[in-house]
CSV table of C-alpha atoms in Angstrom, one decimal:
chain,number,residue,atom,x,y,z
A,1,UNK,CA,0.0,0.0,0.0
A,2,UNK,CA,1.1,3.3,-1.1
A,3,UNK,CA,1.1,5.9,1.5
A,4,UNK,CA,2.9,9.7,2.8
A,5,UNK,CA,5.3,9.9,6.1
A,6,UNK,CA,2.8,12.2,6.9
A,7,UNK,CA,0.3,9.4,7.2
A,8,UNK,CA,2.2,6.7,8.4
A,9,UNK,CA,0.0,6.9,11.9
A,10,UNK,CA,-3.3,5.3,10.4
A,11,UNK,CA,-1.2,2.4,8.9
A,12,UNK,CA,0.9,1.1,12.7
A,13,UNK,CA,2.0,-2.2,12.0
A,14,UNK,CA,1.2,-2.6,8.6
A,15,UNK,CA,3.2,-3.0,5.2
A,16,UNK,CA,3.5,0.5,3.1
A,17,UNK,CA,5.5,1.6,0.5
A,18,UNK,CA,7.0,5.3,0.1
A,19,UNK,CA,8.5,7.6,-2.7
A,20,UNK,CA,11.2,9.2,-0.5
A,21,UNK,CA,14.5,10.9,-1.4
A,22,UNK,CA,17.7,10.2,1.1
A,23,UNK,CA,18.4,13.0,3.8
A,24,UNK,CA,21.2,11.6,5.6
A,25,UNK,CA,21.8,8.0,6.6
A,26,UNK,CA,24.3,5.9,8.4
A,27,UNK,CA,25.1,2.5,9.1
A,28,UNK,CA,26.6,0.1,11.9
A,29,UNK,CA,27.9,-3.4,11.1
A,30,UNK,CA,24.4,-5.3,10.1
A,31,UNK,CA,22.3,-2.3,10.2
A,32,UNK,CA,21.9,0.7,8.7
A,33,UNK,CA,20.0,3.7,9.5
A,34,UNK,CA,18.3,5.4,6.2
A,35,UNK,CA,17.3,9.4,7.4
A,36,UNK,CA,13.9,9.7,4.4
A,37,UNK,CA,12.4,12.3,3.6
A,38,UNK,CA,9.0,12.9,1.2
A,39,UNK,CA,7.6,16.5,1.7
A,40,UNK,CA,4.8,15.7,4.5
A,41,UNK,CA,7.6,14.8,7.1
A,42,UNK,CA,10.8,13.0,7.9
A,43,UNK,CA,11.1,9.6,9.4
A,44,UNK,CA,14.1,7.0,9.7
A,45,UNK,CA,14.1,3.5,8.0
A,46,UNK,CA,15.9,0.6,9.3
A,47,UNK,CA,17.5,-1.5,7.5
A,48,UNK,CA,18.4,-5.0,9.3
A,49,UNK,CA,21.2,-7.4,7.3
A,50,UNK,CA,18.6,-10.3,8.3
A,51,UNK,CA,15.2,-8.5,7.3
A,52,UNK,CA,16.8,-8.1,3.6
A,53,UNK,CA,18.3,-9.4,0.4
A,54,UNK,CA,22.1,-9.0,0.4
A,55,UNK,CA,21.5,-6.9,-2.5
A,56,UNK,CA,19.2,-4.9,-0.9
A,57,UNK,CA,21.6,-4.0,2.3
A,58,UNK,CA,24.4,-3.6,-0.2
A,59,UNK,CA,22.2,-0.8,-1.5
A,60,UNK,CA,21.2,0.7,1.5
A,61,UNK,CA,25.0,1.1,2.6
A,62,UNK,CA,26.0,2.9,-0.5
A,63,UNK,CA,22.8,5.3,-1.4
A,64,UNK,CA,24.0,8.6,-1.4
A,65,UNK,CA,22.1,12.1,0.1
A,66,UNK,CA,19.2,13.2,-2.2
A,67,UNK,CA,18.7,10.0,-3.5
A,68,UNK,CA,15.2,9.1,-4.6
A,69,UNK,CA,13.9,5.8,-4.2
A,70,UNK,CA,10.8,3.5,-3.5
A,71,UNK,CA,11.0,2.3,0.1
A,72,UNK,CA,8.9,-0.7,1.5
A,73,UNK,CA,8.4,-1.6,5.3
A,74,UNK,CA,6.6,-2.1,8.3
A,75,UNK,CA,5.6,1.0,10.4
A,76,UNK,CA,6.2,0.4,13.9
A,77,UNK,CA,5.8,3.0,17.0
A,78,UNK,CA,9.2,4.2,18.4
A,79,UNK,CA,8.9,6.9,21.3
A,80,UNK,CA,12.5,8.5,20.3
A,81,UNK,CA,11.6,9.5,16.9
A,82,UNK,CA,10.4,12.9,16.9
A,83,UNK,CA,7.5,11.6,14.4
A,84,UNK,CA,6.6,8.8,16.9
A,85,UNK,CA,7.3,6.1,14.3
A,86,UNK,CA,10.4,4.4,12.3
A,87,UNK,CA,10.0,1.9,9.4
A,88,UNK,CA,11.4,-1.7,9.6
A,89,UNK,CA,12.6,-1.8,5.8
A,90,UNK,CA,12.4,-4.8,4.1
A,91,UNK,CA,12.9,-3.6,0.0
A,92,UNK,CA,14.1,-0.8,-1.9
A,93,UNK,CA,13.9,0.3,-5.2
A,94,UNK,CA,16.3,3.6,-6.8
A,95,UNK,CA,14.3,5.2,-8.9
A,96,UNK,CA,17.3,8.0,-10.0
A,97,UNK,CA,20.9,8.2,-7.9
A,98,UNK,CA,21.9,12.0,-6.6
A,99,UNK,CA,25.9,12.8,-7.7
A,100,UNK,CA,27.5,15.1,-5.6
A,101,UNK,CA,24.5,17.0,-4.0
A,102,UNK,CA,26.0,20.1,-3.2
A,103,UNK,CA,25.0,21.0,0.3
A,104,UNK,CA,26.2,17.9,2.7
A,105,UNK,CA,25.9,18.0,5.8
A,106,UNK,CA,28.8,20.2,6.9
A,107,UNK,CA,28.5,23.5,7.9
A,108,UNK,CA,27.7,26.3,5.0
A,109,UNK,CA,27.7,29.8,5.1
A,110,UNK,CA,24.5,31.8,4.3
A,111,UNK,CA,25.1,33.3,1.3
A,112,UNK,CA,26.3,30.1,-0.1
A,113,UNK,CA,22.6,28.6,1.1
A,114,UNK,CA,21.0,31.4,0.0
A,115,UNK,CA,22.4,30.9,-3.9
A,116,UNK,CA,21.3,27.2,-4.1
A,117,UNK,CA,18.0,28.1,-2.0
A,118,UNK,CA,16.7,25.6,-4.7
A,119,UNK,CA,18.1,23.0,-2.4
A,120,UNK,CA,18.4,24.3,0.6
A,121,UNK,CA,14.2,24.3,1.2
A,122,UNK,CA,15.2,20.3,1.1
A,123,UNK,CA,16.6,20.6,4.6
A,124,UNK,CA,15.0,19.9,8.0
A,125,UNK,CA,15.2,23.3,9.2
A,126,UNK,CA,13.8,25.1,6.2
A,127,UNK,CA,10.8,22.6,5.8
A,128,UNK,CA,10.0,23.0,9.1
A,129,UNK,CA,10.0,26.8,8.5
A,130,UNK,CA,7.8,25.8,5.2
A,131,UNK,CA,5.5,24.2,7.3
A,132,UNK,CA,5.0,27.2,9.8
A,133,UNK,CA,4.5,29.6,7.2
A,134,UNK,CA,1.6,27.6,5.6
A,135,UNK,CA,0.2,26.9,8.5
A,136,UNK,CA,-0.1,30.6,9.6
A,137,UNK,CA,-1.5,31.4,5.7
A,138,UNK,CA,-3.9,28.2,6.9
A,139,UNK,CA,-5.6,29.3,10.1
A,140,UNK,CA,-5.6,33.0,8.4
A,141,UNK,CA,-7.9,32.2,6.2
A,142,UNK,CA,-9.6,29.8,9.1
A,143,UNK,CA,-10.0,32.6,11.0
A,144,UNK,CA,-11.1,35.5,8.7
A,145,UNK,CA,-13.4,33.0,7.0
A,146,UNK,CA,-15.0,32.0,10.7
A,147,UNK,CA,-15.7,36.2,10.8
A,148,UNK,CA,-17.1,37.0,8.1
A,149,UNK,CA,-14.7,38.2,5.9
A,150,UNK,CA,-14.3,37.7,1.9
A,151,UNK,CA,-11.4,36.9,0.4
A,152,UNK,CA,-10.4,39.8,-2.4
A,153,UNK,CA,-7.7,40.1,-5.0
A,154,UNK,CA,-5.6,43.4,-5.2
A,155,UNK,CA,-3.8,44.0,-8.3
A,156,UNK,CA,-0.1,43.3,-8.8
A,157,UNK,CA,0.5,46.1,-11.1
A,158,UNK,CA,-0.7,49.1,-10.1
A,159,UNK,CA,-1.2,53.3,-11.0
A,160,UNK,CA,0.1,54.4,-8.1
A,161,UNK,CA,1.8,54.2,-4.3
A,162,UNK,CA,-0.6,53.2,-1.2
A,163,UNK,CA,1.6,55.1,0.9
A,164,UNK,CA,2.8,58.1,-1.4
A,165,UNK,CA,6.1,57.0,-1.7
A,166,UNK,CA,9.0,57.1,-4.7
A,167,UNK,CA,9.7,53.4,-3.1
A,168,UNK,CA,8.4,51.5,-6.1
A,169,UNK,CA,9.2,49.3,-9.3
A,170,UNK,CA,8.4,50.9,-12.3
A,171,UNK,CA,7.4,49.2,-15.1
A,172,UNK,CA,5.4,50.2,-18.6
A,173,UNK,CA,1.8,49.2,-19.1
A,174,UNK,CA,2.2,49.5,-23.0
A,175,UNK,CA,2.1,53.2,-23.0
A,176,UNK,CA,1.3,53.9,-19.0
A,177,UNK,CA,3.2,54.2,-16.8
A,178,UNK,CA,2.7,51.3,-13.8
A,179,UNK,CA,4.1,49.9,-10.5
A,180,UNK,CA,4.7,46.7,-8.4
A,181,UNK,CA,1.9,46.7,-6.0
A,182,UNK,CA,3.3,48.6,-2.4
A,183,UNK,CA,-0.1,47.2,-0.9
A,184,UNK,CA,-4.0,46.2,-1.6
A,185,UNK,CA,-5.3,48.4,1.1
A,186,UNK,CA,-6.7,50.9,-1.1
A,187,UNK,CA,-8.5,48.4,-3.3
A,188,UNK,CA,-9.5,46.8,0.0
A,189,UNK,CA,-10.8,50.0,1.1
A,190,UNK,CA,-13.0,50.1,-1.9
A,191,UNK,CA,-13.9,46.3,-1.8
A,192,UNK,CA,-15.1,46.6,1.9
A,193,UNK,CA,-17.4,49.9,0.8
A,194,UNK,CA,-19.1,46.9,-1.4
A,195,UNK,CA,-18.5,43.4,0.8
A,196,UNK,CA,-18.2,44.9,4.6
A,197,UNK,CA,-15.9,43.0,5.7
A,198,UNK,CA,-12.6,42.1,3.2
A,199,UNK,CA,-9.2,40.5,3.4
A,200,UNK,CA,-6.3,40.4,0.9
A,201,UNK,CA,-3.4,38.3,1.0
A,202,UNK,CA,-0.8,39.1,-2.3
A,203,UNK,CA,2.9,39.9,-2.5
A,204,UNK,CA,4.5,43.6,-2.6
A,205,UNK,CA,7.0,45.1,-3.2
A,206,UNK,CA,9.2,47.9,-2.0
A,207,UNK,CA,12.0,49.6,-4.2
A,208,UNK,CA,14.8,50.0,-0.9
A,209,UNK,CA,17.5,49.0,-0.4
A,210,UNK,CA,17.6,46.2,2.5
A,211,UNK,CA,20.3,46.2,5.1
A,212,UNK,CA,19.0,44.4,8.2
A,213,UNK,CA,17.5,40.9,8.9
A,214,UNK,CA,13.9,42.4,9.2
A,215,UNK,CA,13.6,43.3,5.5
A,216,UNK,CA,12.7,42.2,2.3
A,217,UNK,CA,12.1,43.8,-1.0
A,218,UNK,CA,9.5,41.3,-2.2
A,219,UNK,CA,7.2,40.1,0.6
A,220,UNK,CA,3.3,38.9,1.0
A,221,UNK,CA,0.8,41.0,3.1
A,222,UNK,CA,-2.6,39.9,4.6
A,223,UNK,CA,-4.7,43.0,4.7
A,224,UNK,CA,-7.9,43.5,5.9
A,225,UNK,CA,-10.8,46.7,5.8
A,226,UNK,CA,-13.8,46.8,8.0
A,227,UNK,CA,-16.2,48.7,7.3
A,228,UNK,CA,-18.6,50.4,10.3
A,229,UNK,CA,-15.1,50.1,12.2
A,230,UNK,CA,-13.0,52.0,14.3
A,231,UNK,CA,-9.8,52.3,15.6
A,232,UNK,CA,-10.2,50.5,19.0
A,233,UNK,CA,-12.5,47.8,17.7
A,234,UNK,CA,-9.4,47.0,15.1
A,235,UNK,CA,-7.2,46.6,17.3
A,236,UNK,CA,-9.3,43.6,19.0
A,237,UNK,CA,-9.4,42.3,15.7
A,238,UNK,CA,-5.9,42.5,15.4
A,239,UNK,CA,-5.0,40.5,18.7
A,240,UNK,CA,-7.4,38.3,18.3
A,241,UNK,CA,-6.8,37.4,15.3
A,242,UNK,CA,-2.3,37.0,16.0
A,243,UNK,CA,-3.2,34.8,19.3
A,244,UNK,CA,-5.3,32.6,17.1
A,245,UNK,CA,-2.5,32.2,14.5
A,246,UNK,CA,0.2,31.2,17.2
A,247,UNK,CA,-2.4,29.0,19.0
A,248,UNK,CA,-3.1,27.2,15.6
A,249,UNK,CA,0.9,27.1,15.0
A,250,UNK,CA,1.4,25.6,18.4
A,251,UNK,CA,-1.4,23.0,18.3
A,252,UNK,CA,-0.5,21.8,14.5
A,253,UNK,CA,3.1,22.3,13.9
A,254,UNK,CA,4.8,20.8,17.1
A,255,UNK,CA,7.1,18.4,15.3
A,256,UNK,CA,8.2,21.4,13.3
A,257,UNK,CA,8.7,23.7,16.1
A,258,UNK,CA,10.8,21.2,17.8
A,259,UNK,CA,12.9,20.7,15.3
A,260,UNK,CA,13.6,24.7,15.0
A,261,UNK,CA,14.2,24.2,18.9
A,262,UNK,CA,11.5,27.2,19.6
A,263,UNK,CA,11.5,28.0,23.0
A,264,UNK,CA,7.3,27.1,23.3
A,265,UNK,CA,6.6,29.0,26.6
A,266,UNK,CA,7.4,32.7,24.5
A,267,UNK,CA,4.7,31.4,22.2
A,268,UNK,CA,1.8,30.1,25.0
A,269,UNK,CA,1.7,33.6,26.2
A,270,UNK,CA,0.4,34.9,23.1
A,271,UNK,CA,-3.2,35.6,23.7
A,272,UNK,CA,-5.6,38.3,23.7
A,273,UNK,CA,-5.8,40.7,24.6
A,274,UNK,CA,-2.2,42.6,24.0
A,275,UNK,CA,-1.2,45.9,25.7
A,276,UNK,CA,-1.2,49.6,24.7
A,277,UNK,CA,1.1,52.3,25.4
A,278,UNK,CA,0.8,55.6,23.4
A,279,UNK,CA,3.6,56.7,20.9
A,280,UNK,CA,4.3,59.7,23.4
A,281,UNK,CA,4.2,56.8,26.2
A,282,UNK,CA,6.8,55.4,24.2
A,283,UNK,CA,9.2,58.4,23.8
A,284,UNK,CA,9.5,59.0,27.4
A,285,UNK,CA,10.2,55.3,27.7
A,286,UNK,CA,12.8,55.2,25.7
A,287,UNK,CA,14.3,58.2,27.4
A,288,UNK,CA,14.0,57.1,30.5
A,289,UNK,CA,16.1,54.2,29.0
A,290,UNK,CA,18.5,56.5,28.4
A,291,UNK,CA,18.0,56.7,24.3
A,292,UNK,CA,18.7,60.5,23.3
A,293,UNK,CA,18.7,59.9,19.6
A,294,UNK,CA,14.7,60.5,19.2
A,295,UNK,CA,12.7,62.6,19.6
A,296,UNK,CA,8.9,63.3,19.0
A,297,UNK,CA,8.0,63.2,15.7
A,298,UNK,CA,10.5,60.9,14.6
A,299,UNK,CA,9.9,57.4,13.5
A,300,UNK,CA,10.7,54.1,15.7
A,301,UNK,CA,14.4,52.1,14.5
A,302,UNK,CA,15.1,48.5,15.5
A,303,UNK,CA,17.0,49.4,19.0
A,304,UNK,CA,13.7,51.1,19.8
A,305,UNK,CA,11.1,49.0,18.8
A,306,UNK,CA,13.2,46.5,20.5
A,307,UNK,CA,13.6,47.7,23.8
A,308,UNK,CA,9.9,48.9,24.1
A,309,UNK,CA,9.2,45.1,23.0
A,310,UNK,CA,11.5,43.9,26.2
A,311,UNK,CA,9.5,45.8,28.6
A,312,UNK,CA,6.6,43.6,27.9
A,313,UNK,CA,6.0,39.9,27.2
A,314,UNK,CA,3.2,40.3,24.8
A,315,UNK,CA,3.2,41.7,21.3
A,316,UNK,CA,2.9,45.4,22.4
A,317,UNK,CA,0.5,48.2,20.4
A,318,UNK,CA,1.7,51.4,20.0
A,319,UNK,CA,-0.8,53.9,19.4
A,320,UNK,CA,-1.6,57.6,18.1
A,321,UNK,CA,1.5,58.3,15.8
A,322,UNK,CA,2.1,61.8,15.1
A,323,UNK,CA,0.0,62.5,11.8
A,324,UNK,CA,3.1,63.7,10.1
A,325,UNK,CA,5.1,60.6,10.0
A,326,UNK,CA,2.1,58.4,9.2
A,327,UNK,CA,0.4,57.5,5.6
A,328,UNK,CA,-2.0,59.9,4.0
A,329,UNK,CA,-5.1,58.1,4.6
A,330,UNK,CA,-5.1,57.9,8.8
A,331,UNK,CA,-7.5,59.4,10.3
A,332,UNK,CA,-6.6,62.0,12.7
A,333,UNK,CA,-7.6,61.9,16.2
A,334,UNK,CA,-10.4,64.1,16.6
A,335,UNK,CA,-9.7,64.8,20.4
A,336,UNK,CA,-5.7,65.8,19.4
A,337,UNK,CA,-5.3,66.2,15.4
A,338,UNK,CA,-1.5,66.0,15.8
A,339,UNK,CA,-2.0,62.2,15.8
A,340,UNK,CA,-3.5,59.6,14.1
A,341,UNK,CA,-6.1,57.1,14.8
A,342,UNK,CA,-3.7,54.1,14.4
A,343,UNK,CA,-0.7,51.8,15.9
A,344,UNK,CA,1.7,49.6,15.1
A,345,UNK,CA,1.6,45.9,16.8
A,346,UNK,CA,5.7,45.2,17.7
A,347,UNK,CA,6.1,41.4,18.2
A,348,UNK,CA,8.2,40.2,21.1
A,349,UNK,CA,12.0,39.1,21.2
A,350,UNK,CA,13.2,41.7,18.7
A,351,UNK,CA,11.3,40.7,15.7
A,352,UNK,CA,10.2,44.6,15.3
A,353,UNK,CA,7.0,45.7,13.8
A,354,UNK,CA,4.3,42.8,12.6
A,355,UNK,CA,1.4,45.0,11.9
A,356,UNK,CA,0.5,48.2,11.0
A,357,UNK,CA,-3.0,49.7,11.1
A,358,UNK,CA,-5.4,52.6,11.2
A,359,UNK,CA,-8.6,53.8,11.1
A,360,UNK,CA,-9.1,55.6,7.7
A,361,UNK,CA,-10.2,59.2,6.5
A,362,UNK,CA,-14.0,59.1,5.9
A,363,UNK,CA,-14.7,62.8,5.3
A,364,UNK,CA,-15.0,63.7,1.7
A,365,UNK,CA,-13.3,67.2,2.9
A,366,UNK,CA,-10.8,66.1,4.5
A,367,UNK,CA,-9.3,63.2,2.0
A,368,UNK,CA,-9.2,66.4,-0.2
A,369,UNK,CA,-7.0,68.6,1.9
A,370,UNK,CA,-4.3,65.8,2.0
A,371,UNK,CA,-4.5,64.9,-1.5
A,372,UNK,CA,-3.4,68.0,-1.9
A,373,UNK,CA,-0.7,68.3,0.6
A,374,UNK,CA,0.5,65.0,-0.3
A,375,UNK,CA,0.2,66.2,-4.4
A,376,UNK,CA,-1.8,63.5,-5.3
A,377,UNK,CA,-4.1,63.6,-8.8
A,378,UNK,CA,-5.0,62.1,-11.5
A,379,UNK,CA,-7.6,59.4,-12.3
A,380,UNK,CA,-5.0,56.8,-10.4
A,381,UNK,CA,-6.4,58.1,-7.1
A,382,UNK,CA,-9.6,59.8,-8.2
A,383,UNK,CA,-11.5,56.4,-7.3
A,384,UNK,CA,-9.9,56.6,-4.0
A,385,UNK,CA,-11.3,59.9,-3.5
A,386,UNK,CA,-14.9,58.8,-4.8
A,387,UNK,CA,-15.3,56.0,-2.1
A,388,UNK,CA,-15.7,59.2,0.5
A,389,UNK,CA,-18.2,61.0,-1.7
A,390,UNK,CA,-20.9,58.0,-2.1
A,391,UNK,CA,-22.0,56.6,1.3
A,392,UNK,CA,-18.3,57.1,3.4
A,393,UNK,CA,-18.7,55.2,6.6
A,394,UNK,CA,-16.5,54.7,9.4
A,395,UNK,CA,-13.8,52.2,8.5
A,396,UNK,CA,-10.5,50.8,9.8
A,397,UNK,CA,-7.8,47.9,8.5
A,398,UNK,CA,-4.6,46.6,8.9
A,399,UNK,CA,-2.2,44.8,7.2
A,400,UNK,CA,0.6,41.8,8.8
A,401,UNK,CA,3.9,41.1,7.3
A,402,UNK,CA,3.7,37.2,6.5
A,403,UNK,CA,7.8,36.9,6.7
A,404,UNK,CA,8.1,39.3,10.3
A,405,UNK,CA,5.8,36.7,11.4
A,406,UNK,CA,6.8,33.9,10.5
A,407,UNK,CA,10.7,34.7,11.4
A,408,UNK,CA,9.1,35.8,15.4
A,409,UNK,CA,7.0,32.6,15.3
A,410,UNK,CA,9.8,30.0,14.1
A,411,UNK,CA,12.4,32.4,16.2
A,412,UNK,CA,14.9,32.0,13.4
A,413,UNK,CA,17.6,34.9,12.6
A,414,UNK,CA,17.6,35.6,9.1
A,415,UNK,CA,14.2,36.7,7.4
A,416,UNK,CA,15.1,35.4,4.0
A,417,UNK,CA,14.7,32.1,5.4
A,418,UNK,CA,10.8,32.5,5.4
A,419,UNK,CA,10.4,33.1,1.8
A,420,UNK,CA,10.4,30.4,-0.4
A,421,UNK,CA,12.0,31.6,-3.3
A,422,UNK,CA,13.4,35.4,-2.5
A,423,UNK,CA,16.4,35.4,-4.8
A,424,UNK,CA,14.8,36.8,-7.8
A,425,UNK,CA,14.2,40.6,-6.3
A,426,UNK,CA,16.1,40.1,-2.4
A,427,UNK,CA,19.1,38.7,-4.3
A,428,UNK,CA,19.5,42.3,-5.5
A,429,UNK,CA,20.1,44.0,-2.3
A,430,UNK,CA,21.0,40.9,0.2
């Protein structure tokens, strides 16, 4: 019977065979220990000299790493194995023989994994990582599907900047001008006017270059608009919607955060609902601290984000930006117009900013004003303008950075790790 690693549990004690490729392997006299891997999991054949043909153990002795073969075996329980289970192999069959697979077991620098990232995602580490990541995109749509939300499209190419910012790709659309999407939020904005309650998840893109371990040029966003929402009521959205995610990471993917060695209890603490502390709160934190290189109305840098993330165990919010610093579209706070109606949610353990949120601009007027501060025309943000003249309503949304989380979740160093396949745009500025 044919079968997956990953469902080797309903078949305890019975004969299965499995399309694997060799991970690692070793052997011992009249054993020898196969390391397989198929893409649902990992899980260690044994081969015994007795339980075989000799041509069979012969093989087994001499297979070499990435080898793919057939293997066929009884599945026994074995509490050592991570997995719970080992096969007792009693055939195999090489379906094509790896030569001189390039990353072996040895130690390898980063850049060198980086430029055969092709390979690399073969390892135990970065499958694991794999794993995480889907599971967050998983129980993202669990969870926005379970509220009400629908599921919209933004466009990749685009007329103009979300945030107006120079910090785009340009490319030609024929005889137009266009742009690697920045974000969906504005096309979210428009789709909740229409649905209510929306979500986007897409990659972007931003046109810096990247010089820390938080950044990416190409990355994937999950942003959501509510409409009839405001600020405070997003933010419960927001927390309850990250606690769920870690929940759902820590119930389904505990053989992959063990093999990441994530230190579990940071990750059991993450539930709703997640302090607050002003952005004002957070100046005179930091000098307290003893930080003397900001000052209000300047933005938040890694050291900062960092040490107002240490003073708490949670993700933290930081609330009520100064307007000037902040995106077009925020809506100022009515009781002090020198800030907005938004936060930023900073994960915990240095992993820096995870979220980014706001309740928008619904007065016609207003939206006006700042497109004209903020020299913005033409019929790439006319539409934008229209959603405030026909039925505006109160409305807030957010968007998370897939990679920031998944690095914080997984607690790994480099963010590049978390993207599949980031060489194509990130290999330009590493």
């Amino acid at each position: 019977m044919k079968t997956t690693i990953g469902n080797v549990h309903k078949h305890v004690n019975e004969t299965v065979t499995i399309g694997v490729w060799l991970h690692n392997k070793r052997s011992s006299g009249k054993i020898a220990f196969l390391q397989l891997r198929d893409g649902s999991g990992f899980i260690q054949g044994v081969v015994a000299k007795a339980a075989v043909s000799e041509e069979a153990f012969e093989l087994s002795k001499n297979l070499t790493q990435e080898t793919s073969l057939y293997v066929t075996g009884e599945v026994v329980e074995d509490a050592r194995s991570p997995l719970g289970y080992e096969l007792q192999v009693s055939d195999l069959e090489v379906i094509q023989e790896a030569v001189d697979y390039p990353i072996t077991p040895k130690e390898h620098g980063t850049e060198f994994l980086m430029d055969h990232r092709h390979l690399w995602l073969r390892s135990t580490k970065q499958h694991a990582i794999m794993k995480v990541r889907n599971e967050i995109i998983r129980s993202t749509f669990e969870f926005f599907n379970k509220e009400g939300f629908v599921k919209i499209d933004a466009p990749i190419l685009t007329g103009a900047s979300a945030e107006g910012t120079t910090e785009l790709f340009h490319t030609k659309y024929f005889d137009e001008d266009a742009y690697l999407s920045q974000s969906g939020q504005l096309y979210m904005e428009a789709a909740a006017m229409a649905l209510g309650r929306v979500f986007s998840f897409g990659p972007t893109f931003r046109a810096e270059k990247s010089k820390t371990r938080r950044h990416l040029i190409e990355f994937w966003m999950i942003e959501p608009e509510m409409a009839f929402m405001d600020h405070e009521e997003s933010l419960q959205v927001q927390e309850e919607y990250v606690s769920y995610v870690v929940q759902s990471v820590l119930e389904n993917c505990k053989v992959e955060l063990g093999t990441l060695e994530r230190d579990l209890t940071q990750l059991e603490k993450i539930k709703a609902p997640f302090p607050r502390i002003t952005y004002t709160e957070a100046i005179q934190f930091l000098k307290d601290q003893g930080f003397d290189d900001i000052d209000w109305g300047d933005d938040f840098g890694a050291p900062h984000e960092t040490a107002i993330a240490e003073a708490h165990d949670k993700p933290v919010f930081i609330t009520h930006f100064p307007v000037e610093i902040k995106a077009f579209y925020m809506k100022p706070d009515p009781d002090n117009p020198d800030v907005a109606l938004c936060a930023d949610l900073i994960a915990p353990e240095g992993y820096g900013e995870i979220i980014g949120g706001s309740e928008r601009i619904d007065d016609y007027e207003l939206m006006a004003e700042r497109y004209k501060e903020h020299e913005l025309d033409g019929p790439a943000y006319e539409w934008y303008l229209q959603l405030r003249q026909y039925g505006s309503v109160p409305h807030s949304g957010f968007g998370l950075g897939l990679e920031r989380t998944v690095a914080w979740i997984t607690g790994i160093e480099h963010i590049r790790e978390t993207i599949p396949f980031p060489r194509l745009l990130n290999r330009l500025y590493p």
